[in-house]
């Protein structure tokens, strides 16, 4: 079995992906992190009318003839109340956000004015339109402001609210089943016996799945027994939109995931040219997509971020650009090899430091720092080189 490149693995997965979830209408306040199922088009102008950007005086520019000429104050316009048309030859007291009266074409900030309460002396009037926020300045009626597939952030919710929209169509959350395989696994908090280790992948993957806005279906630990694995897989395929397992996809005799998935659907075992993370399985369990991540925790994290994430985002209907690494100075030397390496690093003002223990079983390597340096196959990295670095926060 030859190795496939990371790019190739991601491309193959994405080529077979499709949106797996329907949509539902939700209140705006429940929509943070959800994925738009239809475009948001504005049926109004924002702001709806010309309004003042300053506290000051509104007037017609042609009515101002110099700093010594007092203009009568004919009305007082506060935000939230509609103005009257401006009486010719007068000024209107106006406040930030208040509508510009018909007949005015400029606002002068109050710092440039002197008033006795009844009339105002205006030091200088600049060009027409000054200090006026025109109707539609933020959004013009008819504009598509957000597209289907967009994952909603705080500012998007504010924007949708500014359009007067209270309910929106979003995708149902993708249900992702998480199954930890391995007879050696024990949950933290449970009693541990010789030969056993604690299950770390479950907690890590579930947190990722939730952070990405999906719903976790937790299937706990499944021991290395074909019958048990088969029952759990079948149940997961009925309840979930996608299934993720960790462990059991190497070629050891105790790695039963392969045979089980084969009997319930199909499985392709890949050797991805990625380090950590080489063994990876992709297939389906009774029609439900199946991703088999490696058991080693650092490998499980890297393959979840680099390989599984783009596929799951597609299944959720998220439009997502490829992650663009940042540039950083290497503070280490390392020879390239046949695989694409995701070195666990920490970025500082001087550059990127590498963590000393890069074993695929060493999860602390991922917690010590803030991201990964990407080393392409057979490219050496020397101290001082500009390298690609992906901070973990970019996998948001
Ligand atoms: P496997 O792919 O099943 O051969 O597992 C590879 C390595 O990862 C073994 O050392 C396992 O004990 C370890 N491992 C598998 N699953 C987990 C898990 N959920 N948490 C921590 N270590 C694991
Ligand atoms: Mg195992």
Coordinates of N, CA and C in Angstrom, one line a residue, residues 68-163:
X68 N -20.1 85.4 11.7 CA -20.7 86.4 12.5 C -22.2 86.4 12.3
X69 N -22.7 85.6 11.4 CA -24.2 85.6 11.1 C -24.9 84.6 11.9
X70 N -25.8 85.0 12.8 CA -26.5 84.1 13.7 C -27.7 83.5 12.9
X71 N -27.9 82.2 13.1 CA -29.0 81.5 12.4 C -30.0 81.1 13.5
X72 N -31.2 81.4 13.3 CA -32.2 81.0 14.3 C -32.3 79.4 14.4
X73 N -32.5 78.9 15.6 CA -32.7 77.5 15.8 C -34.2 77.2 15.7
X74 N -34.6 76.5 14.6 CA -36.0 76.4 14.4 C -36.6 75.1 14.9
X75 N -35.7 74.1 15.2 CA -36.3 72.8 15.8 C -35.1 72.1 16.4
X76 N -35.5 71.1 17.2 CA -34.6 70.3 18.0 C -34.9 68.8 17.6
X77 N -33.9 68.1 17.0 CA -34.2 66.8 16.5 C -33.3 65.8 17.3
X78 N -34.0 64.9 18.1 CA -33.3 63.9 18.8 C -33.4 62.6 18.0
X79 N -32.5 61.6 18.3 CA -32.6 60.3 17.7 C -33.9 59.7 18.1
X80 N -34.6 59.1 17.1 CA -35.8 58.4 17.4 C -37.1 59.2 17.1
X81 N -36.9 60.5 16.8 CA -38.1 61.2 16.4 C -38.0 61.8 15.0
X82 N -39.0 61.8 14.2 CA -38.9 62.3 12.9 C -38.8 63.8 12.8
X83 N -38.0 64.3 12.0 CA -37.9 65.8 11.9 C -39.0 66.4 11.1
X84 N -39.1 67.7 11.3 CA -40.0 68.5 10.3 C -39.0 69.1 9.2
X85 N -39.6 69.4 8.1 CA -38.7 70.0 7.1 C -38.1 71.3 7.7
X86 N -36.8 71.5 7.3 CA -36.1 72.7 7.9 C -36.6 74.0 7.3
X87 N -37.0 74.9 8.2 CA -37.4 76.2 7.8 C -36.2 76.9 7.1
X88 N -36.5 77.5 5.9 CA -35.4 78.2 5.2 C -34.7 79.2 6.0
X89 N -33.4 79.3 5.9 CA -32.6 80.3 6.6 C -32.4 80.0 8.1
X90 N -32.7 78.9 8.6 CA -32.5 78.5 10.0 C -31.7 77.3 10.1
X91 N -31.3 77.0 11.3 CA -30.6 75.7 11.6 C -31.4 74.9 12.6
X92 N -31.1 73.6 12.6 CA -31.8 72.7 13.6 C -30.8 72.1 14.5
X93 N -31.1 72.2 15.8 CA -30.2 71.5 16.8 C -30.4 70.0 16.5
X94 N -29.3 69.2 16.4 CA -29.5 67.8 16.0 C -28.5 67.0 16.8
X95 N -28.9 65.7 17.1 CA -28.0 64.8 17.9 C -27.6 63.6 17.0
X96 N -26.6 62.9 17.5 CA -26.1 61.8 16.7 C -27.2 60.7 16.5
X97 N -27.3 60.3 15.3 CA -28.3 59.2 15.0 C -29.6 59.8 14.6
X98 N -29.9 61.1 14.8 CA -31.2 61.7 14.5 C -31.2 62.0 13.0
X99 N -32.5 61.9 12.4 CA -32.7 62.0 11.0 C -32.4 63.5 10.6
X100 N -31.8 63.6 9.4 CA -31.6 64.9 8.8 C -32.9 65.4 8.3
X101 N -33.2 66.7 8.6 CA -34.5 67.2 8.1 C -34.4 67.5 6.6
X102 N -35.5 67.4 5.9 CA -35.5 67.9 4.5 C -35.1 69.3 4.4
X103 N -34.2 69.6 3.5 CA -33.8 71.0 3.3 C -32.4 71.2 3.9
X104 N -31.9 70.3 4.8 CA -30.6 70.5 5.3 C -29.6 69.6 4.5
X105 N -28.4 70.0 4.3 CA -27.4 69.2 3.6 C -26.1 69.1 4.3
X106 N -26.0 69.6 5.5 CA -24.7 69.5 6.2 C -25.0 69.6 7.7
X107 N -24.1 68.9 8.5 CA -24.2 69.1 10.0 C -22.9 69.6 10.4
X108 N -22.9 70.6 11.3 CA -21.7 71.2 11.9 C -21.6 70.7 13.3
X109 N -20.5 70.2 13.7 CA -20.4 69.7 15.1 C -20.5 70.8 16.1
X110 N -21.0 70.5 17.2 CA -21.3 71.6 18.2 C -20.1 72.3 18.7
X111 N -18.9 71.6 18.6 CA -17.7 72.3 19.0 C -17.3 73.5 18.2
X112 N -17.9 73.5 17.0 CA -17.6 74.7 16.1 C -18.8 75.7 16.1
X113 N -19.6 75.6 17.1 CA -20.8 76.5 17.2 C -20.8 77.2 18.5
X114 N -21.5 78.3 18.5 CA -21.7 79.1 19.8 C -23.2 79.4 19.8
X115 N -23.9 79.2 20.9 CA -25.3 79.4 20.9 C -25.8 80.0 22.2
X116 N -26.9 80.8 22.1 CA -27.5 81.3 23.3 C -28.8 80.5 23.6
X117 N -29.0 79.4 22.8 CA -30.2 78.6 23.0 C -31.3 78.9 21.9
X118 N -31.3 80.1 21.4 CA -32.3 80.5 20.4 C -31.7 80.6 19.0
X119 N -30.5 81.1 19.0 CA -29.8 81.1 17.7 C -28.4 80.6 17.8
X120 N -27.7 80.4 16.7 CA -26.4 79.8 16.7 C -25.4 80.5 15.8
X121 N -24.2 80.7 16.3 CA -23.1 81.2 15.4 C -22.3 80.1 15.0
X122 N -22.0 79.9 13.7 CA -21.3 78.8 13.2 C -20.0 79.2 12.6
X123 N -18.9 78.7 13.2 CA -17.6 79.1 12.9 C -17.2 78.8 11.4
X124 N -17.5 77.6 11.0 CA -17.2 77.2 9.6 C -18.1 76.1 9.2
X125 N -18.4 76.1 7.9 CA -19.2 75.1 7.3 C -18.4 74.5 6.2
X126 N -18.2 73.2 6.3 CA -17.4 72.6 5.2 C -18.4 72.1 4.1
X127 N -17.9 71.1 3.2 CA -18.7 70.8 2.1 C -20.0 70.1 2.4
X128 N -21.0 70.2 1.5 CA -22.3 69.6 1.7 C -22.1 68.1 1.9
X129 N -22.9 67.6 2.7 CA -22.8 66.1 3.1 C -22.0 65.9 4.3
X130 N -21.3 66.9 4.8 CA -20.4 66.7 5.9 C -21.2 66.3 7.2
X131 N -20.6 65.3 7.9 CA -21.2 64.7 9.1 C -22.6 64.1 8.9
X132 N -22.9 63.8 7.7 CA -24.2 63.1 7.4 C -23.9 61.7 7.0
X133 N -24.5 60.7 7.7 CA -24.4 59.3 7.2 C -25.6 59.1 6.3
X134 N -25.3 58.9 5.0 CA -26.4 58.8 4.1 C -27.2 57.5 4.2
X135 N -28.4 57.5 3.9 CA -29.3 56.4 3.8 C -28.6 55.2 3.0
X136 N -28.6 54.0 3.6 CA -28.0 52.9 2.9 C -26.5 52.8 2.9
X137 N -25.9 53.7 3.8 CA -24.4 53.8 3.8 C -23.9 52.4 4.3
X138 N -24.5 51.8 5.2 CA -24.1 50.5 5.7 C -24.5 49.4 4.7
X139 N -25.8 49.3 4.5 CA -26.4 48.3 3.6 C -27.5 48.9 2.7
X140 N -27.3 48.6 1.4 CA -28.3 49.1 0.4 C -29.4 48.0 0.3
X141 N -30.6 48.4 0.3 CA -31.8 47.5 0.0 C -31.5 46.6 -1.1
X142 N -31.7 45.3 -1.0 CA -31.5 44.4 -2.1 C -30.2 43.7 -2.1
X143 N -29.3 44.1 -1.2 CA -28.0 43.5 -1.1 C -28.0 42.2 -0.4
X144 N -27.3 41.2 -1.0 CA -27.1 39.9 -0.3 C -25.9 40.1 0.7
X145 N -26.2 40.1 2.0 CA -25.1 40.4 2.9 C -24.4 39.2 3.4
X146 N -25.1 38.1 3.5 CA -24.5 36.8 4.0 C -25.0 35.7 3.1
X147 N -24.1 34.8 2.8 CA -24.5 33.7 1.9 C -24.8 32.4 2.7
X148 N -25.7 31.6 2.1 CA -25.9 30.2 2.6 C -24.5 29.5 2.8
X149 N -24.3 28.8 3.9 CA -23.1 28.2 4.1 C -22.2 28.9 5.1
X150 N -22.6 30.2 5.4 CA -21.8 31.0 6.3 C -22.1 30.6 7.7
X151 N -21.0 30.4 8.5 CA -21.2 30.1 10.0 C -21.3 31.4 10.7
X152 N -22.3 31.6 11.5 CA -22.6 32.9 12.1 C -21.8 33.2 13.3
X153 N -21.2 34.4 13.2 CA -20.4 35.0 14.3 C -21.2 36.1 14.9
X154 N -20.6 36.6 16.0 CA -21.3 37.6 16.8 C -21.7 38.8 15.9
X155 N -20.8 39.3 15.1 CA -21.1 40.5 14.2 C -22.1 40.2 13.2
X156 N -22.2 38.9 12.7 CA -23.2 38.6 11.7 C -24.6 38.6 12.3
X157 N -24.7 38.2 13.6 CA -26.0 38.3 14.2 C -26.4 39.7 14.4
X158 N -25.4 40.6 14.8 CA -25.8 42.0 14.9 C -26.2 42.6 13.5
X159 N -25.6 42.2 12.5 CA -25.9 42.6 11.2 C -27.3 42.2 10.8
X160 N -27.6 40.9 11.0 CA -29.0 40.4 10.6 C -30.0 41.1 11.4
X161 N -29.7 41.4 12.7 CA -30.7 42.1 13.6 C -30.9 43.5 13.0
X162 N -29.8 44.1 12.5 CA -30.0 45.5 11.9 C -30.9 45.6 10.7
X163 N -31.1 44.4 10.1 CA -32.0 44.3 9.0 C -33.5 44.1 9.4

